[in-house]
Short mmCIF file of C-alpha atoms and ligand atoms in Angstrom, two decimals:
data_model
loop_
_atom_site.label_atom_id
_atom_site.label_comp_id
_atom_site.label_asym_id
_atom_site.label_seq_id
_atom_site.Cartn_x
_atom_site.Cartn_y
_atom_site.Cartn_z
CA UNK A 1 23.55 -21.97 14.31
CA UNK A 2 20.08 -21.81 13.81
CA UNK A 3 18.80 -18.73 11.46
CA UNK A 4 16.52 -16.09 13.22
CA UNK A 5 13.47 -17.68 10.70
CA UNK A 6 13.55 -20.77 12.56
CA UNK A 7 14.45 -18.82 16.13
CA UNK A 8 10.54 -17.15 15.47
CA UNK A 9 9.52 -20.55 15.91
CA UNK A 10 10.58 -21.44 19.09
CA UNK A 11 8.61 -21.72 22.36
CA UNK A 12 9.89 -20.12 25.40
CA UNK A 13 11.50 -23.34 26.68
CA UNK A 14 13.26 -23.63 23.82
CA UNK A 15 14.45 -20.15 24.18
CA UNK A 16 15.75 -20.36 27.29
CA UNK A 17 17.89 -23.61 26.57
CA UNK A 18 19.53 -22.26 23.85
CA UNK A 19 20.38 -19.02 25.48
CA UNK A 20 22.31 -20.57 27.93
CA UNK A 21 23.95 -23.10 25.06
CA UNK A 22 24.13 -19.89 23.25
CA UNK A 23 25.99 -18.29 26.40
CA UNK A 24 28.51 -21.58 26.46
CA UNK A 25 29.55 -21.37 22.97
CA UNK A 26 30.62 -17.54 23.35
CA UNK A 27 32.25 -19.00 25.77
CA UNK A 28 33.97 -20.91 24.01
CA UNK A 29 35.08 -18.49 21.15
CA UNK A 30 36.80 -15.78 23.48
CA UNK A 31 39.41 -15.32 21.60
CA UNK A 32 37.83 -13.63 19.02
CA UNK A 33 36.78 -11.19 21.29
CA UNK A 34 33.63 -10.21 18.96
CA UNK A 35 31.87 -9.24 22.31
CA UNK A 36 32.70 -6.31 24.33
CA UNK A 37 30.44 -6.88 27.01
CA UNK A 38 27.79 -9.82 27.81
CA UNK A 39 24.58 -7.48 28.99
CA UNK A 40 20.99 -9.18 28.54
CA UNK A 41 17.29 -8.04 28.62
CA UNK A 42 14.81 -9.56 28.42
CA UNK A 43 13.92 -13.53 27.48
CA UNK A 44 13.30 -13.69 24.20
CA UNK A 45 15.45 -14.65 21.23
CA UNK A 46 18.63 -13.23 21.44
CA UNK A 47 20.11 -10.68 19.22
CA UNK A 48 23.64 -8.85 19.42
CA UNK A 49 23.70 -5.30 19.54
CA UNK A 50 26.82 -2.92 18.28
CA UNK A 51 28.06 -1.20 21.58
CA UNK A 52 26.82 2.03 19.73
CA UNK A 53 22.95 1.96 20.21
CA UNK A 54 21.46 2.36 23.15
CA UNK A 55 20.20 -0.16 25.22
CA UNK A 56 18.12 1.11 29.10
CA UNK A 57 20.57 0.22 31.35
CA UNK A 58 23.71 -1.26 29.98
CA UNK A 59 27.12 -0.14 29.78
CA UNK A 60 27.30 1.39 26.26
CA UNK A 61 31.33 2.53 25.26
CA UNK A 62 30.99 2.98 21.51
CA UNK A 63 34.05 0.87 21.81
CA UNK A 64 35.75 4.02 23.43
CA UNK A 65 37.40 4.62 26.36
CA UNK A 66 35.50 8.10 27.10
CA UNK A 67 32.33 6.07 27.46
CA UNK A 68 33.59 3.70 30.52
CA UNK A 69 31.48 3.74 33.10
CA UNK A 70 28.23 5.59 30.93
CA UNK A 71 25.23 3.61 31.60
CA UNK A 72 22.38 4.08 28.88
CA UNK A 73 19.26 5.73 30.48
CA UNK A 74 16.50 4.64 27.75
CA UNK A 75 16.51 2.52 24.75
CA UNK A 76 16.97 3.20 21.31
CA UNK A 77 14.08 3.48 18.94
CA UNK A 78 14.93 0.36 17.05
CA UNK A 79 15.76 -1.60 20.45
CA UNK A 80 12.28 -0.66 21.50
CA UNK A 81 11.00 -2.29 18.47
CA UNK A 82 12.85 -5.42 18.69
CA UNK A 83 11.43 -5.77 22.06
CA UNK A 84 8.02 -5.42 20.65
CA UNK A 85 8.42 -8.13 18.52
CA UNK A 86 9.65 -10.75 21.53
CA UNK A 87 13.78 -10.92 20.35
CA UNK A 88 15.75 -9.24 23.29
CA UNK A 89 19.22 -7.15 23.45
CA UNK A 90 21.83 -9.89 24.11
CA UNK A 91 25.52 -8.89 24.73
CA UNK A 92 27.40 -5.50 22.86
CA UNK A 93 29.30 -6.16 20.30
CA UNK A 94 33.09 -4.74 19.27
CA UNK A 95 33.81 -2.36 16.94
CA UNK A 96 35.92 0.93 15.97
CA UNK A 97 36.00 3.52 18.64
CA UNK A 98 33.23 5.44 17.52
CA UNK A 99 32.44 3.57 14.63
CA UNK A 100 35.45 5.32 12.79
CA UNK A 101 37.55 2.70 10.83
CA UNK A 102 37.67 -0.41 8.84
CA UNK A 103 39.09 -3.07 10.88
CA UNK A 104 37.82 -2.99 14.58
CA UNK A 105 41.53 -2.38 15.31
CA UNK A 106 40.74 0.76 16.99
CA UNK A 107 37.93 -0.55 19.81
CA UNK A 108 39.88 0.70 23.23
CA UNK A 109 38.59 -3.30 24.34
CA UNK A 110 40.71 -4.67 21.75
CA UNK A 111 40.88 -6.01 18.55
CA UNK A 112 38.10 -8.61 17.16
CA UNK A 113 39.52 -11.64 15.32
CA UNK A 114 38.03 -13.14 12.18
CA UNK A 115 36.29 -16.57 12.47
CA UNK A 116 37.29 -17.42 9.18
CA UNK A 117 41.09 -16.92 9.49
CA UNK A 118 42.44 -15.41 13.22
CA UNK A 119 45.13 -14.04 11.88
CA UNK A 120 42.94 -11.74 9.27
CA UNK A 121 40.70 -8.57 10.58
CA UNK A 122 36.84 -8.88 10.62
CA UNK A 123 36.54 -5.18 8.59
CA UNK A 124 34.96 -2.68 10.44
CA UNK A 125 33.49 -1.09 12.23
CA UNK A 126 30.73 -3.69 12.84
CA UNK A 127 33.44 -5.72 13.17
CA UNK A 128 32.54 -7.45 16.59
CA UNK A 129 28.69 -8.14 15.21
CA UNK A 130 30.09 -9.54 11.72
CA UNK A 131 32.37 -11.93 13.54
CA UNK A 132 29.81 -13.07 15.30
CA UNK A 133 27.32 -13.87 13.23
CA UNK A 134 30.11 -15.53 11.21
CA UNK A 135 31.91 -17.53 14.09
CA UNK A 136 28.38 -19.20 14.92
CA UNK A 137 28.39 -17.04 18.33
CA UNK A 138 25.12 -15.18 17.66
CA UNK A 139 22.05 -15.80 15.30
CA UNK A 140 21.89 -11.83 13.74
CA UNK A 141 23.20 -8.70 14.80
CA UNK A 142 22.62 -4.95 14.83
CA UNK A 143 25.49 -2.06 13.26
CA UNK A 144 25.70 0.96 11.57
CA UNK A 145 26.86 1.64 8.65
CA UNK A 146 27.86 5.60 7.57
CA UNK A 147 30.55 4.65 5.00
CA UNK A 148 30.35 0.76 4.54
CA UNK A 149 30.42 -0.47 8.27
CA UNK A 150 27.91 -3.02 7.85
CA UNK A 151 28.60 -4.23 4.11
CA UNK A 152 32.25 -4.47 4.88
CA UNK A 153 32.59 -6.38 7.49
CA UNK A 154 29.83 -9.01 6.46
CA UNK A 155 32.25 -9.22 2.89
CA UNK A 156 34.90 -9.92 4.97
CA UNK A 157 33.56 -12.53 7.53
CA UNK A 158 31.20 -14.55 4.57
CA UNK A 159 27.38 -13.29 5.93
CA UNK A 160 24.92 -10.95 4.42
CA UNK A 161 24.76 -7.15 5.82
CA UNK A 162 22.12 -4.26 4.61
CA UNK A 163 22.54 -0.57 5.02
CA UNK A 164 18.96 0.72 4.40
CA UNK A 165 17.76 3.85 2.74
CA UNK A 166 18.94 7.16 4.66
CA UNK A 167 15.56 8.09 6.92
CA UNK A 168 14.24 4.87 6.72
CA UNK A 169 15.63 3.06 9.95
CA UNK A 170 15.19 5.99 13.17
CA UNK A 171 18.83 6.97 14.37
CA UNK A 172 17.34 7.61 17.63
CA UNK A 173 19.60 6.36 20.00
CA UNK A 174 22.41 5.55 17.29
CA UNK A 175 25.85 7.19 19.12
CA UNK A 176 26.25 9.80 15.74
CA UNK A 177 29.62 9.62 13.94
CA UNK A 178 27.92 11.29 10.81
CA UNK A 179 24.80 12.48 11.33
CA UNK A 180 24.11 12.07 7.59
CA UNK A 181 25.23 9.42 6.69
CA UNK A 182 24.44 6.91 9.53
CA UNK A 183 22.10 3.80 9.28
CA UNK A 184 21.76 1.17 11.50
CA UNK A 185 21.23 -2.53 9.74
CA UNK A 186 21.43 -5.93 10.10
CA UNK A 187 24.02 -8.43 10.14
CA UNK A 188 22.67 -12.06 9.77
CA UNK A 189 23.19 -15.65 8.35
CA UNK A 190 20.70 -15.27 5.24
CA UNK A 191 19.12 -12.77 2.84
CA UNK A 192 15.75 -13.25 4.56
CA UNK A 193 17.09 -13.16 7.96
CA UNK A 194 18.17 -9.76 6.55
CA UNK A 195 14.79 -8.88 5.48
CA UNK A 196 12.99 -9.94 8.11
CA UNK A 197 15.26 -8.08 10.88
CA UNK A 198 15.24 -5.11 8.56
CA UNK A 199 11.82 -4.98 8.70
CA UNK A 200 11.47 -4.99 12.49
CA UNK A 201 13.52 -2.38 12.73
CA UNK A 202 12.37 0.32 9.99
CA UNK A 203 9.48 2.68 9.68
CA UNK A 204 8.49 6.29 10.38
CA UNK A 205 9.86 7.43 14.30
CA UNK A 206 8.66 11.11 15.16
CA UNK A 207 11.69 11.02 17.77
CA UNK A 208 14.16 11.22 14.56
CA UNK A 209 13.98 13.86 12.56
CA UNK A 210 15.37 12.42 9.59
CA UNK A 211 13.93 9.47 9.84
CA UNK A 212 10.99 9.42 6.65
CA UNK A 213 7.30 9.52 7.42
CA UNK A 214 5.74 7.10 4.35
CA UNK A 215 3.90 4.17 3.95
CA UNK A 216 5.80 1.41 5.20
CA UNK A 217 5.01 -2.62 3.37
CA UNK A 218 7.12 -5.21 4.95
CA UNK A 219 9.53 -6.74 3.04
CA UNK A 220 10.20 -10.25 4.19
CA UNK A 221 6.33 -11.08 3.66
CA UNK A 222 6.42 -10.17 -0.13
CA UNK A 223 10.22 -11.77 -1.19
CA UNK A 224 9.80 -12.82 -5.07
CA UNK A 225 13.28 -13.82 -5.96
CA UNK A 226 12.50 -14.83 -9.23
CA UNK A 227 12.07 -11.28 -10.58
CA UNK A 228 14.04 -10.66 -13.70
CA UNK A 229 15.84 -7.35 -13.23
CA UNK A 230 17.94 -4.80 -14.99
CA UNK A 231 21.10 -5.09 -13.16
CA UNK A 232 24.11 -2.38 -14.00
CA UNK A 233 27.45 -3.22 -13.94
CA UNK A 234 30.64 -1.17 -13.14
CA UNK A 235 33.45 -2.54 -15.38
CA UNK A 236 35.31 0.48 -15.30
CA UNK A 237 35.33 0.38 -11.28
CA UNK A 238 37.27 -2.98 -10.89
CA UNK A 239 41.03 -1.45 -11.74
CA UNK A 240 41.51 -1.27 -8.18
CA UNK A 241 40.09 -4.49 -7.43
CA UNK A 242 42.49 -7.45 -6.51
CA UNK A 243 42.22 -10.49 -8.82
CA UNK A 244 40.03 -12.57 -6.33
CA UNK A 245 37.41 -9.35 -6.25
CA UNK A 246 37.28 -9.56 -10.42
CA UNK A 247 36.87 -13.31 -10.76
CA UNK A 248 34.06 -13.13 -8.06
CA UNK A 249 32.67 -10.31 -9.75
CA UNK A 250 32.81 -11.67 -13.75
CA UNK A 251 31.33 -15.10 -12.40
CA UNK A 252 28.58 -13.37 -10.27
CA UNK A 253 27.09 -11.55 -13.77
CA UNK A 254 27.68 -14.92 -15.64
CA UNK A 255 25.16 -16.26 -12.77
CA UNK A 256 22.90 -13.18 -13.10
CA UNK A 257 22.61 -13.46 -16.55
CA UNK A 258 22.20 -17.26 -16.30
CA UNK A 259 19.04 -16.53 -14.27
CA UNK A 260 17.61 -14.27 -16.71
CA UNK A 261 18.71 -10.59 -15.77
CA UNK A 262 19.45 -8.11 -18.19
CA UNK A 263 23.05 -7.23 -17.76
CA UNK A 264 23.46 -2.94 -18.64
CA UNK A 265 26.80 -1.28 -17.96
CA UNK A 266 26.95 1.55 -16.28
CA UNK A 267 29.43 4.31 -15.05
CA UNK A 268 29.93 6.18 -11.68
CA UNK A 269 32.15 9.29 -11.01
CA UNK A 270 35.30 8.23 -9.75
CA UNK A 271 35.78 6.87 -6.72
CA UNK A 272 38.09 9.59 -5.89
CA UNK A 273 36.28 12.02 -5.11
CA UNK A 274 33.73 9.73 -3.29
CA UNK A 275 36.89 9.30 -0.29
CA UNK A 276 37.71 13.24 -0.49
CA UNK A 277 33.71 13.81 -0.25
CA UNK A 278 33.02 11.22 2.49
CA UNK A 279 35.99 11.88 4.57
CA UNK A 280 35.69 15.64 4.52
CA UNK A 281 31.91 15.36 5.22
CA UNK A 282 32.02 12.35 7.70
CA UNK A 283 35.14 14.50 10.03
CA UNK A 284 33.47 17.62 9.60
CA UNK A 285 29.84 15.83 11.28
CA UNK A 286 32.10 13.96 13.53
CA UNK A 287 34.07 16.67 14.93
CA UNK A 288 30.25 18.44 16.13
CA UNK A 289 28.84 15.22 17.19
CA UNK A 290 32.12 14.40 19.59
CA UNK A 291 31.95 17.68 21.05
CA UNK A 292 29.55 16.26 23.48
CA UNK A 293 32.01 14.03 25.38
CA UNK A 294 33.76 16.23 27.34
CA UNK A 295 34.32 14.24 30.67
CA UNK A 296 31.65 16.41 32.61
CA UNK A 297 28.13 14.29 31.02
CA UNK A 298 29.16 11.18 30.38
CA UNK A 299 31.70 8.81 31.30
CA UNK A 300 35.48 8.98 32.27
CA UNK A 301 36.43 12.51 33.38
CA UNK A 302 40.19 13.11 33.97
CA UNK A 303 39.54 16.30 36.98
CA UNK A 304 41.61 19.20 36.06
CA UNK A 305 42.15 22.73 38.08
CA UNK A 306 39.41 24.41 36.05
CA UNK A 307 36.44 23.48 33.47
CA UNK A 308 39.04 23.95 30.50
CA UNK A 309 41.53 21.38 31.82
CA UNK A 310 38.92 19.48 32.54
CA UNK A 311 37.68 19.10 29.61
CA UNK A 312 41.35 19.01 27.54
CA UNK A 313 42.55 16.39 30.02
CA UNK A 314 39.02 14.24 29.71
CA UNK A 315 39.15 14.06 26.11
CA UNK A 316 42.97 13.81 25.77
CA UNK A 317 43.01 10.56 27.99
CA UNK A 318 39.36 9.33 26.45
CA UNK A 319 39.53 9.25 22.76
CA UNK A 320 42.15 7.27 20.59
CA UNK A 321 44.36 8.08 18.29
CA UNK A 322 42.06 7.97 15.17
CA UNK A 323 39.21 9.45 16.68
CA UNK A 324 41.34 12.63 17.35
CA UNK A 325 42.55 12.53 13.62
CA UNK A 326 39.32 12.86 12.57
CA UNK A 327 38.17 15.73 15.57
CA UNK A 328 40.96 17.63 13.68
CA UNK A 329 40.50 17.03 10.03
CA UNK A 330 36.72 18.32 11.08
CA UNK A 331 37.48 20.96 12.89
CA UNK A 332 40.44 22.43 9.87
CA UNK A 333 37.41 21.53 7.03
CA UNK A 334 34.89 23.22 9.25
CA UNK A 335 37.28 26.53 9.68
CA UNK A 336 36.40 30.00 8.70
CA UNK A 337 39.17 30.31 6.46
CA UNK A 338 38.74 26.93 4.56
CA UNK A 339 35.28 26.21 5.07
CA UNK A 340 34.19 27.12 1.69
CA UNK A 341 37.47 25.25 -0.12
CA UNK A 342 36.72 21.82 1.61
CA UNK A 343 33.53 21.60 3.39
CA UNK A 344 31.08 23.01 1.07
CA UNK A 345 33.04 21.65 -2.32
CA UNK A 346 32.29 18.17 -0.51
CA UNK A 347 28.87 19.19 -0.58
CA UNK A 348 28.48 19.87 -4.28
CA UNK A 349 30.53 16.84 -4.95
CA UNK A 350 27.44 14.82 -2.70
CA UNK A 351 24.96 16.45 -5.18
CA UNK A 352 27.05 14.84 -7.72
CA UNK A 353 27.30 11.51 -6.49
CA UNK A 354 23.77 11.16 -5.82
CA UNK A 355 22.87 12.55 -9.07
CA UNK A 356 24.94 10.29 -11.16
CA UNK A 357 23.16 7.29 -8.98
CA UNK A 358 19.97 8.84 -9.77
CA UNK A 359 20.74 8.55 -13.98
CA UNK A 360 22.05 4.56 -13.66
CA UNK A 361 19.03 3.96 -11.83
CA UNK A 362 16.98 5.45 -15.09
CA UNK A 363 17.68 2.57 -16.76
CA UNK A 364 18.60 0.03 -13.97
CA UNK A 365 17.21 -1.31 -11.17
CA UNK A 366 20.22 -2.47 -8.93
CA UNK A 367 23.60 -2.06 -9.22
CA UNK A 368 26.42 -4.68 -8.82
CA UNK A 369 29.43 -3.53 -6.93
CA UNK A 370 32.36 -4.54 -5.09
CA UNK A 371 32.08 -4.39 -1.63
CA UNK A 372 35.91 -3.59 -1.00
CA UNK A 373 39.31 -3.70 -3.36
CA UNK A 374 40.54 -6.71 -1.32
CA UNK A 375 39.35 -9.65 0.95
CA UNK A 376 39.95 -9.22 4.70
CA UNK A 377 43.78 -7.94 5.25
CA UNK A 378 45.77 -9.60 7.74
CA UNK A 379 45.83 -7.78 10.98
CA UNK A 380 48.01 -4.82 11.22
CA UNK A 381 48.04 -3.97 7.27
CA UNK A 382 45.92 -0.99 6.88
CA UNK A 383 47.83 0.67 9.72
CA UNK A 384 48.47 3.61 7.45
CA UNK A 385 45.18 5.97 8.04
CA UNK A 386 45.22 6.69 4.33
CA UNK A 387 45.35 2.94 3.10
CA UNK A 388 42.46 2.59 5.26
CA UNK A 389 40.63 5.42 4.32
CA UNK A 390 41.35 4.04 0.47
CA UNK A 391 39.67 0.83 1.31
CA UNK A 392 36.35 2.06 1.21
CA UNK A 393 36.04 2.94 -2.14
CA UNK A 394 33.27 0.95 -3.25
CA UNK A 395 30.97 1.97 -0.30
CA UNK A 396 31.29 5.27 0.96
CA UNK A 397 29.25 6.46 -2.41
CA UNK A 398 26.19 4.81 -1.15
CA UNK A 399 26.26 6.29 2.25
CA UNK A 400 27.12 10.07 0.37
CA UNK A 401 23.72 8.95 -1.41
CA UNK A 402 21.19 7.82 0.97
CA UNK A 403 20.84 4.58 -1.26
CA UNK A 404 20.12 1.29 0.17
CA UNK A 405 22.78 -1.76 -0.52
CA UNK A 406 23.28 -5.35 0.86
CA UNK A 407 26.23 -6.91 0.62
CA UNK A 408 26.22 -10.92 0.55
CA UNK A 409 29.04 -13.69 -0.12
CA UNK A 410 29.07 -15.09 -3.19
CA UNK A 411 32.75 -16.43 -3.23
CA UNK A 412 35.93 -17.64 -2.07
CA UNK A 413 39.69 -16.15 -2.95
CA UNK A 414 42.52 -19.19 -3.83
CA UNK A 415 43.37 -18.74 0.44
CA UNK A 416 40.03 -19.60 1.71
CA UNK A 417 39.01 -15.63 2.67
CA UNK A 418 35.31 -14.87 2.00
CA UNK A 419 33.99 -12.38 -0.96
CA UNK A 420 31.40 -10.64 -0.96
CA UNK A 421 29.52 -8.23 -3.54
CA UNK A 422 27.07 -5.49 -2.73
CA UNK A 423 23.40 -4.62 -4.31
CA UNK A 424 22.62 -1.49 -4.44
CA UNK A 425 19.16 -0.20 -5.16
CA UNK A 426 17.18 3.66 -5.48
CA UNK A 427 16.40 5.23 -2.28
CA UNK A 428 13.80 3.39 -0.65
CA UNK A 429 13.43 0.38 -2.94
CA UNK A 430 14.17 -2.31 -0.35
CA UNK A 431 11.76 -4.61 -2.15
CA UNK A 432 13.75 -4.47 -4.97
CA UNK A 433 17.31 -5.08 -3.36
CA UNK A 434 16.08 -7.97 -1.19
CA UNK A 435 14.21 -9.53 -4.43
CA UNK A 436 17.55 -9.48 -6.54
CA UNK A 437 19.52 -10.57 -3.22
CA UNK A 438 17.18 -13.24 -2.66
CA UNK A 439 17.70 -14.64 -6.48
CA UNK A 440 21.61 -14.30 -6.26
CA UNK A 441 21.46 -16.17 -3.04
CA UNK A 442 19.15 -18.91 -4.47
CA UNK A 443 20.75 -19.13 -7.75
CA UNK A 444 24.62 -19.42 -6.01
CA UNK A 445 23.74 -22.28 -3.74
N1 LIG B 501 35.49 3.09 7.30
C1 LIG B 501 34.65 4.22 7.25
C2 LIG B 501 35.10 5.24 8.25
O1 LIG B 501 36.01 4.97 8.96
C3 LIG B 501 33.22 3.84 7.49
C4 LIG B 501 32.89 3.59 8.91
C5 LIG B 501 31.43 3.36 9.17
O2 LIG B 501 30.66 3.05 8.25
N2 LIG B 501 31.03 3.58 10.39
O3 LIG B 501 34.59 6.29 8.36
#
């Protein structure tokens, strides 16, 4: 597949012809069911979009059922900016109803496959643009990531996937899970694929606002990967990691040191409280942001005798199993009566997290992490809600944060299943993370 550097290049001939080959080869690769739905607009390079942004007049489900039939009246802010720079919306990709999970098991249009090994999930919930990118069945992709949906899935599924600093990328248009945690990034072949679709997308948008108004310099034009960095290491944060995470991990520092980087260890709070904090905070925002589907604005409505019906049959019959979970683990954190016991302790624990970022980064200038405890499970084994919500240890911090991390492959386990580790840098130091990426790429070739 050719890289989205080389797809700049093209003329509009060449476009054309290998949008249609392009169109073949998805074809082709059905089975993995990594699209949803095969939408287009526009003619210019084509890039797959998560069915959770908005794109002016396609079919956009969030991978739910409650969204069938919803056709998107305007474009997201980062779709009109794609536009502007001559790539075009091209297909929706799978992924978690709603963006909630780790597998792209729960998309009501089915489960995506990995390219690498069918019988093995592509993570989630970006799953549909990971696979993908990975199976050779688009050239870069667009997801969100509020707890690890981009890294994740790229780890699992061997490509390179950056979650950008919270405010930095407008959310306008972004179906909210978590309104603050959410970030929508790129999925693509190559670190400066990365960069470069990264920095089409980011910058100050007035109709988001969170999103950050400062200067913004473009990354991709200013890549120096042979900075020598501080880079902090987590030794006491790979217990939980299987044996093919550790040996990927020990080897990747031999490489960074090998290249010159100063090697510092450093410690983060436990990871335990990172999943209480993140899944109390990311229900609780959930459970608001869901409110809004209620079979009357958008979508399937299930007609009851009254309103209330209504609305209790249109969500019963439109949302999935987890999805509901996760309405009512927000709604119980949100109540009067334990509102100050769960939600707002979450929020002190946040403080926390961030802070103890804040002092590795006083002496650092990226961290080294795993991405997840495992390479991709086989499908079906993180059926249990709580294994799953386990499995995101090592990136639900980041979101909790605001920091921005790219994950990237850097090995294989003894069965063939891609690794990946993540960089993470401070808030709004892309430069940094895509430098460091860069090297690691260079240096592991
Ligand atoms: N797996 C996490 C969750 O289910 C993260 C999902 C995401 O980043 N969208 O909430």
């Amino acid at each position: 597949m050719i890289t989205l550097k080389e797809a700049l290049t093209l003329s509009s001939a060449e476009i054309k012809a290998f949008r249609e080959e392009l169109k073949s080869k998805i074809e082709e690769k059905k089975e993995l069911n990594a699209y949803i739905g095969m939408e287009e607009s526009g003619e210019g390079i084509p890039v797959l979009i998560k069915d959770n942004i908005q794109v002016k007049d396609w079919s956009v489900t969030g991978g739910s059922k409650i969204l069938q039939g919803y056709i998107s009246p305007y474009d997201a802010s980062v779709i009109t900016n794609l536009k502007a720079k001559g790539l075009s919306p091209f297909g929706r990709a799978n992924m978690d109803e709603f963006a909630m999970g780790s597998t792209t098991e729960s998309s009501y249009y089915g489960k995506t496959l990995n390219p690498v090994n069918t019988d093995c999930v592509p993570g989630g919930s970006s799953g549909g643009s990971a696979a993908a990118v990975a199976g050779g069945i688009a050239i870069a992709a667009l997801g969100s990531d509020t707890g690890g949906s981009i890294r994740q899935p790229a780890a699992f599924c061997g490509i390179v996937g950056m979650k950008p600093t919270y405010g930095r990328v407008s959310r306008y248009g972004l179906g909210a899970y978590a309104s603050s945690l959410d970030q929508i990034g790129p999925l693509t072949q190559n670190v400066e694929d990365a960069a470069i679709l990264y920095d089409m997308i980011s910058g100050y948008d007035p109709k988001d606002s969170t999103s950050v108004d400062m200067d913004y310099t473009p990354v991709s034009e200013n890549l120096k990967p042979e900075r020598k960095l501080r880079i902090a290491v987590l030794p006491h944060f790979l217990n939980d990691a299987s044996e093919a995470i550790q040996k990927a991990y020990t080897s990747t520092i031999e490489t960074l040191k090998a290249q010159g980087h100063e090697i510092v260890e450093a410690k983060l709070l436990d990871a335990k409280y990172d999943i209480s904090a993140y899944y109390v905070t990311a229900t609780a925002e959930a459970s608001t942001n869901l409110a809004r589907y209620d079979g009357i604005r958008y979508g399937t409505r299930e007609q009851g005798d009254n309103l209330k019906e209504t609305f209790i049959k249109s969500r019963s019959v439109g949302f999935g199993e987890e999805v509901k979970r996760r309405i009512l683990l927000g709604n119980f954190v949100l109540s009067s009566g334990y509102y100050d016991a769960y939600y707002v302790k979450a929020q002190k624990v946040r403080r926390l997290i961030k802070q103890n970022f804040e002092k590795v980064f006083e002496s650092a200038d990226l961290i080294l992490s795993p991405v997840a405890p495992n390479t991709a499970p086989k499908i079906g084994e993180l059926e249990n809600p709580m294994t799953m919500y386990l499995s995101d240890m090592y990136t639900i911090s980041i979101n909790l944060a605001g920091l921005p991390a790219l994950s990237l492959p850097v090995g294989k386990s003894d069965d063939g299943m891609p690794v990946g580790l993540q960089l993470i840098a401070p808030a709004f130091d892309e430069q940094t993370l895509f430098d460091g990426a860069l090297g690691l790429e260079n240096a592991l070739k």
